[in-house]
Amino acid sequence: MRCRQMARTPKIRNMEQFAEASGLSRPTVSKFFNDPNSVRPSTRKKIEEALERFDYRPNIYAINQNRRLTKTIGIVVPYLSDPFFGEMVRNLEQKCVAAGYSPSLFSSNGSAEHEGKIFDALRSMKPSGVLLAPLGRLSNQDAVAAFCQDVPTVLFDSNIKDVGMAFVGSDNAQFTTLMVEYLYRSGEPPALLEMKTPPNPNSRKRRQGYINSMKDHGLEPEIVQIDGEGWALEDIGYEGGLRALASGAFKSRTVLCSNDRLAIGFLAACHEKGLKVGLAPDADIRVAGQDDHPFSRFTYPQLTTIAQDYDAISSRSVEVLLESVKSETTTEVRPDTFFEGKLIMRKSA
Amino acid sequence: MRCRQMARTPKIRNMEQFAEASGLSRPTVSKFFNDPNSVRPSTRKKIEEALERFDYRPNIYAINQNRRLTKTIGIVVPYLSDPFFGEMVRNLEQKCVAAGYSPSLFSSNGSAEHEGKIFDALRSMKPSGVLLAPLGRLSNQDAVAAFCQDVPTVLFDSNIKDVGMAFVGSDNAQFTTLMVEYLYRSGEPPALLEMKTPPNPNSRKRRQGYINSMKDHGLEPEIVQIDGEGWALEDIGYEGGLRALASGAFKSRTVLCSNDRLAIGFLAACHEKGLKVGLAPDADIRVAGQDDHPFSRFTYPQLTTIAQDYDAISSRSVEVLLESVKSETTTEVRPDTFFEGKLIMRKSA
DNA sequence: CCTAAATGTTTACGCGCGTAAATAATTAGT
DNA sequence: ACTAATTATTTACGCGCGTAAACATTTAGG
C-alpha cells in the first residue's frame, strides 16, 4: 500500500538484528537503551553509529511488558479545553519529559464515568505515577481512593482529603481573604458570587475564606448563589448573573466571583444590563475574579484577579511525585503544599 | 508499600490463570477479549461471570506487541490550551472511543522540534491511524510528509498540500468572503487585520478570500499586517493593534481580524485606546473575527464572527480516517473536505 | 438418526524484550 | 607484569499474549 522501505539497508526488525549489525550482543544493546552511560564509551559509540545507519527503535510494548512499572506518567484533568488546565498540562508535560518520563494525557470531560474509565486505562498502563486533578464534587470518591491505592498519585488543583500521596494546589482561603482585603480598602467590601453546587471543591474553601475575612472586619457576608450544573462556567456566570442583577440581588456594588470563568460570564451579564464595570468614579459596579485565567487579561474591563502560581504548582507536583516514586516509601503524613495567590490589580475592580 | 490485595480471591496474574478460573482454555479467553461475540453465548457468560469475580484485564503491552497495528488513534494538535483545539480534541476523542479505538493525545506546543518527537513516539506506538493538525508554516514539512508515509494520517484544520490520506477543514476563503459581504452590506467594507507571518496557513486563504471579495465589489483591499511570532495570538493582536491604532493605520472604521484570538487581543487594544466598539451609531469602530472561538461569546462587545463547524470537521475527520484504515487501499485522489462557515452576528460588528 | 458443514477449543510456537547468573574483559594496585 | 577488584558481555530463561493448525464439538440438512 504505502511505500515504506528505503531499501538502503536490510530492514532491522528487532534488537537481535540490530545488535548483530552493531557487532554486539543483544543484552548489551538492551543495556544501552536503558541507560547509554551504562556501557563502555567505545561500545556506546558503536551503537550510536549503527543507530544512524539503521534508525532502529526498540518496541515499546515489548519493553513495557517486562517492566513492573513503565517510564510513563499519567496526567488527568477535568477539562482539557479549559485554558487553565491546558496551561497546567503544558507545564506538567514539559517537566515530566525533562525528568525522562513520557507523559500521557487524559481529560475526564466533566464526567465521573469517564474519569473512572481513565483510571482503568491508567491501571493497565502501569505508569510510574499519575498527576491527577480530580473532577471534585462530581468524582466518584471511592473510585478515586481505590485508584490511588493502586497507582502512586499526586493530586493537584482540587483536593480530596487523605487521598493520594500528596496534594499540591493553592491556598484558596488565602485567595479570597487577599481579595476581600483589597476590595474593602479600595472601596467597599464585596458580595460573593458563586454557584449553588460548584463542580470544584475549591469553591468551598473560597466561600469560607470570604465569610471569615468579612467577619474579621466586622462585616456581614453577602453571598449570591446561582444555579447551574457542569463545567460551562461562563454560561452559568452569564445566565445566573443576568437573573441575579435583574432581581436586584446585590446589595454591594462590588462583586467577587468565585473564579475567573464565572467572572467572565458575569461581565457579559453586566454589559447586557448596560452596567459600566470598573474602577472609574462613574462606574456602576466592580467585578473581581480568582485564578488569573489566561483570558482574564483580555476581558473588558481587564479582570482584577488573584493569580494561581501555575509554574510553582506544576513544578512541585512533578517534583513530589517523582520523589515518592523513587523513594518507594510512603511517608506517614501526606505532604500537602498550598501556594499563595498574588493580587493582580487590573481595571475591573 | 501500598496495600493492593483485597485477599478475597487468589490474585489473577495473567490470562492463563484467568482462563483456568473460568474453566476454559486461554486461547478461548483471548478470542473473547478480541471480540466477545466470537465465542458461544454460553462460553461468553462463563467468562463474564469470572470477570466479575476476579476483575482481570489483559496486559495491553503484551497484546500490542503481537499486533501489527494497535487499536489506537493518535490525535495531535499545535496547542492544547487553545480552547479551539481543546474543543476539537474533545470531539475527536469521543468519536474514536465510539468506534472502539483508544485515542492518544499530543500537543506540539508550537514547536516543530516537539512535533517531530511526537511523530517518533507515534511511530513506535503503531497506531491504526493519526489525526493531525500540523503546526503549519512552522512545521518541518519533510518530517510531516515522511510521517504520513509511515502512518495513515488524516490532516485537519490546517492543510499541507498532498500530504496525508485526506484533509478535513474549513473553506477559509469562503469564511472571509461571507464576512466581507456582511460587513459591506451592513455598513462599510472592512480592513483586514492579520499577522505578517501567521503561524497558521489558513490565514493565507483568508487573506486571498478578502482580496478577491473586495475586488469583486470593485473595492480596494486594505490589509494591516502586524508583527509577532508564535501562538500567543491575543497578545499579538493587542500589541499590534495598539501600534496600528496609534499610527492611524486604519482607513476603514470596520476591522476584520484574521481570526478570533487576534480579534480578542485587538478588542482589548481598542478599549485601551478609548474606542467604543460595536454596531451602535455612536460607536467608533466595528470589529469582527473568524472561528467562533469558545470565548467570542463573552467578549465585550460580543464578537461577530464566522463559526467553524467543529462537529462536522471532527466527525468527518474520524470517519475518513477509519474508512481508509479499514479499506487499506489508498485512493488515487486525496479526498479533501472543506466545510463552509456560518455567519454569527453579534454585537461587535 | 446420520453425515457434512460450521463453529468452538486446544496444542504449540513465536513475538521482542528484560534480566539473573555465568563468563570474559578491563582496570587498579602493588 | 601479575593478581584482585571492577565492569562489560554473553547465555539462558521467562514475560503475557496472538494465532495457525489440529482437534473436538455443535448444528443443519436430509
PDB file of N, CA, C and O in Angstrom, chain B residues 254-276:
ATOM      1  N   THR B 254     -14.083  49.726  10.028  1.00  0.00           N
ATOM      2  CA  THR B 254     -14.524  48.353  10.271  1.00  0.00           C
ATOM      3  C   THR B 254     -13.311  47.459  10.087  1.00  0.00           C
ATOM      4  O   THR B 254     -12.643  47.530   9.053  1.00  0.00           O
ATOM      5  N   VAL B 255     -13.019  46.649  11.095  1.00  0.00           N
ATOM      6  CA  VAL B 255     -11.824  45.810  11.034  1.00  0.00           C
ATOM      7  C   VAL B 255     -12.195  44.338  11.133  1.00  0.00           C
ATOM      8  O   VAL B 255     -12.828  43.910  12.097  1.00  0.00           O
ATOM      9  N   LEU B 256     -11.803  43.604  10.121  1.00  0.00           N
ATOM     10  CA  LEU B 256     -11.989  42.156  10.141  1.00  0.00           C
ATOM     11  C   LEU B 256     -10.666  41.506  10.525  1.00  0.00           C
ATOM     12  O   LEU B 256      -9.665  41.670   9.833  1.00  0.00           O
ATOM     13  N   CYS B 257     -10.681  40.792  11.636  1.00  0.00           N
ATOM     14  CA  CYS B 257      -9.443  40.140  12.068  1.00  0.00           C
ATOM     15  C   CYS B 257      -9.340  38.761  11.445  1.00  0.00           C
ATOM     16  O   CYS B 257     -10.344  38.079  11.230  1.00  0.00           O
ATOM     17  N   SER B 258      -8.122  38.336  11.211  1.00  0.00           N
ATOM     18  CA  SER B 258      -7.859  37.075  10.540  1.00  0.00           C
ATOM     19  C   SER B 258      -8.405  35.893  11.340  1.00  0.00           C
ATOM     20  O   SER B 258      -8.760  34.865  10.777  1.00  0.00           O
ATOM     21  N   ASN B 259      -8.469  36.050  12.662  1.00  0.00           N
ATOM     22  CA  ASN B 259      -9.083  35.010  13.496  1.00  0.00           C
ATOM     23  C   ASN B 259      -9.546  35.617  14.824  1.00  0.00           C
ATOM     24  O   ASN B 259      -9.187  36.743  15.155  1.00  0.00           O
ATOM     25  N   ASP B 260     -10.316  34.845  15.553  1.00  0.00           N
ATOM     26  CA  ASP B 260     -10.929  35.353  16.785  1.00  0.00           C
ATOM     27  C   ASP B 260      -9.914  35.706  17.857  1.00  0.00           C
ATOM     28  O   ASP B 260     -10.095  36.656  18.615  1.00  0.00           O
ATOM     29  N   ARG B 261      -8.862  34.937  17.956  1.00  0.00           N
ATOM     30  CA  ARG B 261      -7.895  35.196  19.025  1.00  0.00           C
ATOM     31  C   ARG B 261      -7.213  36.543  18.801  1.00  0.00           C
ATOM     32  O   ARG B 261      -7.003  37.311  19.741  1.00  0.00           O
ATOM     33  N   LEU B 262      -6.899  36.809  17.546  1.00  0.00           N
ATOM     34  CA  LEU B 262      -6.355  38.119  17.196  1.00  0.00           C
ATOM     35  C   LEU B 262      -7.391  39.195  17.534  1.00  0.00           C
ATOM     36  O   LEU B 262      -7.061  40.263  18.083  1.00  0.00           O
ATOM     37  N   ALA B 263      -8.642  38.899  17.225  1.00  0.00           N
ATOM     38  CA  ALA B 263      -9.720  39.862  17.471  1.00  0.00           C
ATOM     39  C   ALA B 263      -9.866  40.145  18.961  1.00  0.00           C
ATOM     40  O   ALA B 263     -10.101  41.291  19.368  1.00  0.00           O
ATOM     41  N   ILE B 264      -9.736  39.110  19.768  1.00  0.00           N
ATOM     42  CA  ILE B 264      -9.855  39.282  21.221  1.00  0.00           C
ATOM     43  C   ILE B 264      -8.772  40.236  21.723  1.00  0.00           C
ATOM     44  O   ILE B 264      -9.022  41.118  22.538  1.00  0.00           O
ATOM     45  N   GLY B 265      -7.569  40.071  21.204  1.00  0.00           N
ATOM     46  CA  GLY B 265      -6.497  40.990  21.564  1.00  0.00           C
ATOM     47  C   GLY B 265      -6.743  42.394  21.018  1.00  0.00           C
ATOM     48  O   GLY B 265      -6.507  43.390  21.704  1.00  0.00           O
ATOM     49  N   PHE B 266      -7.254  42.460  19.812  1.00  0.00           N
ATOM     50  CA  PHE B 266      -7.493  43.766  19.180  1.00  0.00           C
ATOM     51  C   PHE B 266      -8.595  44.531  19.913  1.00  0.00           C
ATOM     52  O   PHE B 266      -8.514  45.763  20.065  1.00  0.00           O
ATOM     53  N   LEU B 267      -9.602  43.801  20.375  1.00  0.00           N
ATOM     54  CA  LEU B 267     -10.668  44.445  21.157  1.00  0.00           C
ATOM     55  C   LEU B 267     -10.072  45.125  22.389  1.00  0.00           C
ATOM     56  O   LEU B 267     -10.424  46.255  22.729  1.00  0.00           O
ATOM     57  N   ALA B 268      -9.157  44.400  23.055  1.00  0.00           N
ATOM     58  CA  ALA B 268      -8.518  44.967  24.243  1.00  0.00           C
ATOM     59  C   ALA B 268      -7.752  46.237  23.874  1.00  0.00           C
ATOM     60  O   ALA B 268      -7.768  47.236  24.615  1.00  0.00           O
ATOM     61  N   ALA B 269      -7.112  46.220  22.702  1.00  0.00           N
ATOM     62  CA  ALA B 269      -6.381  47.406  22.247  1.00  0.00           C
ATOM     63  C   ALA B 269      -7.341  48.571  21.998  1.00  0.00           C
ATOM     64  O   ALA B 269      -7.059  49.719  22.350  1.00  0.00           O
ATOM     65  N   CYS B 270      -8.479  48.276  21.404  1.00  0.00           N
ATOM     66  CA  CYS B 270      -9.476  49.316  21.146  1.00  0.00           C
ATOM     67  C   CYS B 270      -9.931  49.955  22.454  1.00  0.00           C
ATOM     68  O   CYS B 270     -10.021  51.186  22.576  1.00  0.00           O
ATOM     69  N   HIS B 271     -10.226  49.125  23.432  1.00  0.00           N
ATOM     70  CA  HIS B 271     -10.652  49.637  24.732  1.00  0.00           C
ATOM     71  C   HIS B 271      -9.561  50.490  25.355  1.00  0.00           C
ATOM     72  O   HIS B 271      -9.830  51.550  25.913  1.00  0.00           O
ATOM     73  N   GLU B 272      -8.356  50.016  25.218  1.00  0.00           N
ATOM     74  CA  GLU B 272      -7.218  50.752  25.758  1.00  0.00           C
ATOM     75  C   GLU B 272      -7.154  52.154  25.161  1.00  0.00           C
ATOM     76  O   GLU B 272      -6.836  53.132  25.836  1.00  0.00           O
ATOM     77  N   LYS B 273      -7.469  52.205  23.868  1.00  0.00           N
ATOM     78  CA  LYS B 273      -7.425  53.492  23.171  1.00  0.00           C
ATOM     79  C   LYS B 273      -8.701  54.305  23.380  1.00  0.00           C
ATOM     80  O   LYS B 273      -8.889  55.359  22.759  1.00  0.00           O
ATOM     81  N   GLY B 274      -9.617  53.774  24.191  1.00  0.00           N
ATOM     82  CA  GLY B 274     -10.850  54.502  24.471  1.00  0.00           C
ATOM     83  C   GLY B 274     -11.850  54.486  23.324  1.00  0.00           C
ATOM     84  O   GLY B 274     -12.761  55.313  23.263  1.00  0.00           O
ATOM     85  N   LEU B 275     -11.699  53.533  22.431  1.00  0.00           N
ATOM     86  CA  LEU B 275     -12.640  53.446  21.317  1.00  0.00           C
ATOM     87  C   LEU B 275     -13.871  52.651  21.715  1.00  0.00           C
ATOM     88  O   LEU B 275     -13.769  51.644  22.406  1.00  0.00           O
ATOM     89  N   LYS B 276     -15.007  53.113  21.267  1.00  0.00           N
ATOM     90  CA  LYS B 276     -16.234  52.368  21.508  1.00  0.00           C
ATOM     91  C   LYS B 276     -16.442  51.427  20.333  1.00  0.00           C
ATOM     92  O   LYS B 276     -16.521  51.853  19.173  1.00  0.00           O
TER      93      LYS B 276
END
